[in-house]
mmCIF file of C-alpha atoms in Angstrom:
data_model
loop_
_atom_site.group_PDB
_atom_site.id
_atom_site.type_symbol
_atom_site.label_atom_id
_atom_site.label_comp_id
_atom_site.label_asym_id
_atom_site.label_seq_id
_atom_site.Cartn_x
_atom_site.Cartn_y
_atom_site.Cartn_z
ATOM 1 C CA MET A 503 79.590 83.214 -13.781
ATOM 2 C CA ILE A 504 78.218 83.769 -17.248
ATOM 3 C CA ASP A 505 79.651 85.915 -19.998
ATOM 4 C CA ILE A 506 77.147 87.935 -22.019
ATOM 5 C CA LYS A 507 78.119 89.335 -25.401
ATOM 6 C CA CYS A 508 75.628 91.645 -27.098
ATOM 7 C CA PHE A 509 75.547 92.379 -30.818
ATOM 8 C CA SER A 510 73.318 95.257 -31.933
ATOM 9 C CA VAL A 511 72.134 94.183 -35.371
ATOM 10 C CA ASN A 512 69.956 94.932 -38.390
ATOM 11 C CA MET A 513 68.166 98.100 -39.394
ATOM 12 C CA LEU A 514 66.190 98.121 -36.131
ATOM 13 C CA GLN A 515 69.217 97.765 -33.818
ATOM 14 C CA GLU A 516 68.045 94.551 -32.201
ATOM 15 C CA ASN A 517 70.102 93.010 -29.399
ATOM 16 C CA CYS A 518 71.406 89.520 -30.140
ATOM 17 C CA TYR A 519 72.985 87.876 -27.097
ATOM 18 C CA ILE A 520 75.553 85.109 -26.851
ATOM 19 C CA VAL A 521 75.588 83.731 -23.318
ATOM 20 C CA SER A 522 78.337 81.351 -22.225
ATOM 21 C CA ASP A 523 80.002 80.070 -19.070
ATOM 22 C CA ALA A 524 83.330 78.592 -17.999
ATOM 23 C CA THR A 525 82.599 75.325 -19.807
ATOM 24 C CA CYS A 526 82.505 77.276 -23.120
ATOM 25 C CA GLU A 527 78.996 75.997 -23.770
ATOM 26 C CA ALA A 528 76.687 78.763 -24.954
ATOM 27 C CA VAL A 529 73.220 79.762 -26.051
ATOM 28 C CA ILE A 530 72.425 82.288 -28.756
ATOM 29 C CA ILE A 531 69.364 84.425 -28.040
ATOM 30 C CA ASP A 532 67.475 86.306 -30.772
ATOM 31 C CA CYS A 533 69.864 86.141 -33.698
ATOM 32 C CA GLY A 534 68.487 89.017 -35.746
ATOM 33 C CA ALA A 535 71.632 89.523 -37.818
ATOM 34 C CA TYR A 536 70.528 90.735 -41.258
ATOM 35 C CA TYR A 537 73.627 92.033 -42.998
ATOM 36 C CA GLU A 538 76.450 89.695 -43.966
ATOM 37 C CA ALA A 539 78.965 91.591 -41.826
ATOM 38 C CA GLU A 540 76.748 91.088 -38.770
ATOM 39 C CA ARG A 541 76.331 87.404 -39.450
ATOM 40 C CA LYS A 542 80.073 86.999 -39.875
ATOM 41 C CA ALA A 543 80.826 88.929 -36.670
ATOM 42 C CA ILE A 544 78.652 86.588 -34.628
ATOM 43 C CA VAL A 545 80.120 83.436 -36.148
ATOM 44 C CA ASP A 546 83.648 84.785 -35.772
ATOM 45 C CA TYR A 547 83.051 85.597 -32.112
ATOM 46 C CA VAL A 548 81.812 82.063 -31.382
ATOM 47 C CA ARG A 549 84.799 80.517 -33.133
ATOM 48 C CA LYS A 550 87.395 82.898 -31.671
ATOM 49 C CA GLN A 551 86.115 82.258 -28.145
ATOM 50 C CA GLN A 552 85.997 78.518 -28.899
ATOM 51 C CA LEU A 553 82.403 78.357 -27.754
ATOM 52 C CA LYS A 554 80.122 75.364 -28.147
ATOM 53 C CA PRO A 555 76.608 76.670 -28.897
ATOM 54 C CA ARG A 556 73.910 74.353 -27.531
ATOM 55 C CA HIS A 557 70.686 76.260 -28.206
ATOM 56 C CA LEU A 558 69.347 78.901 -30.589
ATOM 57 C CA LEU A 559 66.601 80.607 -28.583
ATOM 58 C CA CYS A 560 63.937 83.043 -29.761
ATOM 59 C CA THR A 561 62.041 85.314 -27.386
ATOM 60 C CA HIS A 562 59.466 85.725 -30.159
ATOM 61 C CA GLY A 563 59.062 85.465 -33.913
ATOM 62 C CA HIS A 564 59.193 89.026 -35.198
ATOM 63 C CA MET A 565 61.518 89.511 -38.146
ATOM 64 C CA ASP A 566 64.173 91.641 -36.450
ATOM 65 C CA HIS A 567 64.771 88.910 -33.859
ATOM 66 C CA VAL A 568 65.092 85.995 -36.296
ATOM 67 C CA PHE A 569 66.736 87.330 -39.463
ATOM 68 C CA GLY A 570 69.939 85.392 -38.763
ATOM 69 C CA VAL A 571 68.654 81.995 -37.648
ATOM 70 C CA ASP A 572 69.624 80.423 -40.967
ATOM 71 C CA THR A 573 73.273 81.336 -40.455
ATOM 72 C CA ILE A 574 73.334 79.763 -36.987
ATOM 73 C CA TYR A 575 71.716 76.634 -38.373
ATOM 74 C CA GLU A 576 74.175 76.433 -41.263
ATOM 75 C CA GLU A 577 77.259 77.104 -39.143
ATOM 76 C CA PHE A 578 76.408 75.235 -35.935
ATOM 77 C CA GLY A 579 73.492 72.956 -36.778
ATOM 78 C CA LEU A 580 71.130 74.561 -34.265
ATOM 79 C CA LYS A 581 67.412 74.753 -34.985
ATOM 80 C CA PRO A 582 65.526 77.786 -33.658
ATOM 81 C CA GLU A 583 63.557 77.097 -30.480
ATOM 82 C CA ILE A 584 60.408 79.188 -30.041
ATOM 83 C CA HIS A 585 57.011 79.104 -28.360
ATOM 84 C CA VAL A 586 54.440 77.339 -30.533
ATOM 85 C CA ASP A 587 52.209 80.427 -30.634
ATOM 86 C CA ASP A 588 54.933 82.357 -32.473
ATOM 87 C CA ALA A 589 56.009 79.587 -34.860
ATOM 88 C CA GLU A 590 53.841 81.018 -37.624
ATOM 89 C CA LEU A 591 55.568 84.379 -37.337
ATOM 90 C CA LEU A 592 58.998 82.796 -37.641
ATOM 91 C CA LEU A 593 57.999 80.747 -40.659
ATOM 92 C CA ASN A 594 56.674 83.859 -42.419
ATOM 93 C CA VAL A 595 59.637 86.196 -42.035
ATOM 94 C CA ASP A 596 59.584 87.099 -45.730
ATOM 95 C CA GLN A 597 56.003 88.360 -45.564
ATOM 96 C CA GLN A 598 56.662 90.171 -42.297
ATOM 97 C CA THR A 599 59.612 91.957 -43.866
ATOM 98 C CA ARG A 600 57.644 92.956 -46.954
ATOM 99 C CA ASP A 601 54.745 94.228 -44.863
ATOM 100 C CA MET A 602 56.854 96.131 -42.340
ATOM 101 C CA ILE A 603 59.753 97.622 -44.290
ATOM 102 C CA GLY A 604 58.978 96.891 -47.920
ATOM 103 C CA ILE A 605 61.917 94.634 -48.765
ATOM 104 C CA GLY A 606 62.202 90.908 -49.318
ATOM 105 C CA TYR A 607 63.992 88.292 -47.238
ATOM 106 C CA ASP A 608 65.819 85.816 -49.446
ATOM 107 C CA HIS A 609 67.055 83.328 -46.844
ATOM 108 C CA LEU A 610 65.548 79.925 -46.106
ATOM 109 C CA ILE A 611 64.151 79.454 -42.618
ATOM 110 C CA PRO A 612 65.632 76.284 -41.100
ATOM 111 C CA PRO A 613 63.471 73.549 -39.595
ATOM 112 C CA LEU A 614 62.193 74.433 -36.159
ATOM 113 C CA GLY A 615 63.596 72.832 -33.037
ATOM 114 C CA ASP A 616 61.809 72.140 -29.768
ATOM 115 C CA TYR A 617 58.842 74.302 -28.909
ATOM 116 C CA LEU A 618 59.371 76.283 -25.725
ATOM 117 C CA LYS A 619 56.772 76.117 -22.956
ATOM 118 C CA ASP A 620 56.247 78.106 -19.799
ATOM 119 C CA GLY A 621 58.346 76.578 -17.065
ATOM 120 C CA ASP A 622 60.820 74.828 -19.357
ATOM 121 C CA GLU A 623 64.479 74.896 -18.365
ATOM 122 C CA VAL A 624 67.138 75.297 -21.039
ATOM 123 C CA SER A 625 70.555 74.045 -19.971
ATOM 124 C CA PHE A 626 74.040 74.947 -21.151
ATOM 125 C CA GLY A 627 77.257 74.263 -19.305
ATOM 126 C CA THR A 628 76.514 74.510 -15.592
ATOM 127 C CA HIS A 629 73.641 76.984 -16.023
ATOM 128 C CA LEU A 630 69.895 76.961 -16.564
ATOM 129 C CA LEU A 631 67.573 79.445 -18.234
ATOM 130 C CA LYS A 632 63.949 79.246 -17.141
ATOM 131 C CA VAL A 633 61.344 79.963 -19.833
ATOM 132 C CA ILE A 634 58.582 82.350 -18.731
ATOM 133 C CA HIS A 635 55.692 82.864 -21.165
ATOM 134 C CA THR A 636 54.956 86.591 -21.460
ATOM 135 C CA PRO A 637 52.354 87.113 -24.202
ATOM 136 C CA GLY A 638 51.300 90.587 -25.243
ATOM 137 C CA HIS A 639 53.859 91.928 -27.697
ATOM 138 C CA SER A 640 53.245 88.690 -29.558
ATOM 139 C CA PRO A 641 51.169 85.638 -28.550
ATOM 140 C CA GLY A 642 54.162 83.388 -28.007
ATOM 141 C CA GLY A 643 56.549 85.849 -26.416
ATOM 142 C CA VAL A 644 58.819 84.442 -23.725
ATOM 143 C CA VAL A 645 61.649 85.657 -21.536
ATOM 144 C CA PHE A 646 64.657 83.664 -20.363
ATOM 145 C CA TRP A 647 65.520 83.971 -16.666
ATOM 146 C CA CYS A 648 68.852 82.852 -15.241
ATOM 147 C CA GLU A 649 68.136 82.778 -11.518
ATOM 148 C CA ALA A 650 71.699 81.866 -10.534
ATOM 149 C CA GLU A 651 73.122 84.943 -12.267
ATOM 150 C CA GLN A 652 70.213 87.329 -11.642
ATOM 151 C CA ALA A 653 69.695 88.021 -15.342
ATOM 152 C CA VAL A 654 66.626 87.987 -17.575
ATOM 153 C CA PHE A 655 66.500 88.300 -21.359
ATOM 154 C CA THR A 656 63.214 90.014 -22.114
ATOM 155 C CA GLY A 657 63.038 90.377 -25.898
ATOM 156 C CA ASP A 658 60.416 93.016 -26.710
ATOM 157 C CA THR A 659 58.280 92.420 -23.625
ATOM 158 C CA LEU A 660 60.227 94.884 -21.485
ATOM 159 C CA PHE A 661 62.653 97.684 -22.319
ATOM 160 C CA ARG A 662 64.343 100.189 -20.057
ATOM 161 C CA MET A 663 61.443 102.364 -18.848
ATOM 162 C CA SER A 664 59.247 101.150 -21.701
ATOM 163 C CA VAL A 665 57.523 98.077 -23.125
ATOM 164 C CA GLY A 666 56.939 96.472 -26.488
ATOM 165 C CA ARG A 667 54.220 97.613 -28.855
ATOM 166 C CA THR A 668 50.983 95.637 -29.106
ATOM 167 C CA ASP A 669 49.559 96.893 -32.397
ATOM 168 C CA LEU A 670 51.184 94.156 -34.485
ATOM 169 C CA HIS A 671 49.458 90.914 -35.539
ATOM 170 C CA ARG A 672 47.860 89.219 -32.503
ATOM 171 C CA GLY A 673 49.387 91.619 -30.038
ATOM 172 C CA SER A 674 47.379 92.300 -26.881
ATOM 173 C CA TRP A 675 47.721 95.214 -24.476
ATOM 174 C CA PRO A 676 45.825 93.478 -21.628
ATOM 175 C CA GLN A 677 48.016 90.393 -22.012
ATOM 176 C CA LEU A 678 51.184 92.487 -21.964
ATOM 177 C CA MET A 679 50.107 94.293 -18.809
ATOM 178 C CA GLU A 680 49.322 90.959 -17.161
ATOM 179 C CA SER A 681 52.728 89.579 -18.197
ATOM 180 C CA LEU A 682 54.459 92.575 -16.643
ATOM 181 C CA THR A 683 52.546 92.690 -13.388
ATOM 182 C CA THR A 684 52.057 88.993 -12.669
ATOM 183 C CA ARG A 685 55.291 87.579 -14.053
ATOM 184 C CA LEU A 686 58.171 89.993 -14.477
ATOM 185 C CA ALA A 687 57.333 92.154 -11.465
ATOM 186 C CA HIS A 688 57.803 89.122 -9.226
ATOM 187 C CA LEU A 689 61.378 88.459 -10.265
ATOM 188 C CA PRO A 690 64.031 89.548 -7.730
ATOM 189 C CA ALA A 691 64.538 93.317 -7.761
ATOM 190 C CA GLU A 692 68.283 92.993 -8.438
ATOM 191 C CA THR A 693 67.709 90.998 -11.637
ATOM 192 C CA ILE A 694 69.433 92.648 -14.588
ATOM 193 C CA VAL A 695 67.193 93.141 -17.615
ATOM 194 C CA TYR A 696 68.760 92.427 -21.020
ATOM 195 C CA PRO A 697 66.150 93.723 -23.483
ATOM 196 C CA GLY A 698 65.645 93.138 -27.180
ATOM 197 C CA HIS A 699 66.479 96.777 -27.947
ATOM 198 C CA GLY A 700 68.293 99.481 -26.033
ATOM 199 C CA PRO A 701 70.239 99.504 -22.763
ATOM 200 C CA GLN A 702 70.088 97.260 -19.717
ATOM 201 C CA SER A 703 68.029 97.927 -16.623
ATOM 202 C CA ARG A 704 67.004 96.191 -13.389
ATOM 203 C CA ILE A 705 63.676 94.705 -12.452
ATOM 204 C CA GLY A 706 63.501 96.773 -9.246
ATOM 205 C CA ASP A 707 64.034 100.001 -11.173
ATOM 206 C CA GLU A 708 61.393 99.045 -13.714
ATOM 207 C CA VAL A 709 58.811 98.177 -11.074
ATOM 208 C CA ARG A 710 59.444 101.482 -9.291
ATOM 209 C CA MET A 711 59.810 103.871 -12.224
ATOM 210 C CA ASN A 712 58.499 102.333 -15.445
ATOM 211 C CA PRO A 713 55.030 103.903 -15.894
ATOM 212 C CA PHE A 714 53.667 100.718 -17.438
ATOM 213 C CA PHE A 715 54.025 98.864 -14.144
ATOM 214 C CA ARG A 716 51.693 101.299 -12.367
#
């Protein structure tokens, strides 16, 4: 069994997930914590639960999903792991923030960790997350699929009955549609979707009712 703790953070209500198992090893997915209280809440949760974070994973490099990576690096020594095609986005969070919402970002981005590739397996405790490259919302977007627990963390590729926008830098509507229909649609129907924003869903429900799968 895995335990999934979700923190809804920053001005865009992004979902940051802390995923752990009985060994107390954990991964942190999309730490978008912007405000100090959010950063503290995440660190306090890890320490209170006596977790041992092993990976800091990024589904993609947009600002609202990476605001808090510096805190995780400072507190736990983890470097953000991201697909190479989104590394530039992560390294330019300050410019993203100025362009999108008109404010600066005064934190230092830590050095990057391993680049994620399609088919990689990220291990923690007794569990594995498989990396599936799903470009479209961004060129280096990925999702993390835990086959053993029937869970997938989809970032901004897939939301409940919706999908991520493609009008941002290097977004691609055809690529997003291909990612949905050739990759996510083939996951088991009972797989629970943990998106980057909003509530959970299931792959079977999305394939049947999400208009973007038709």
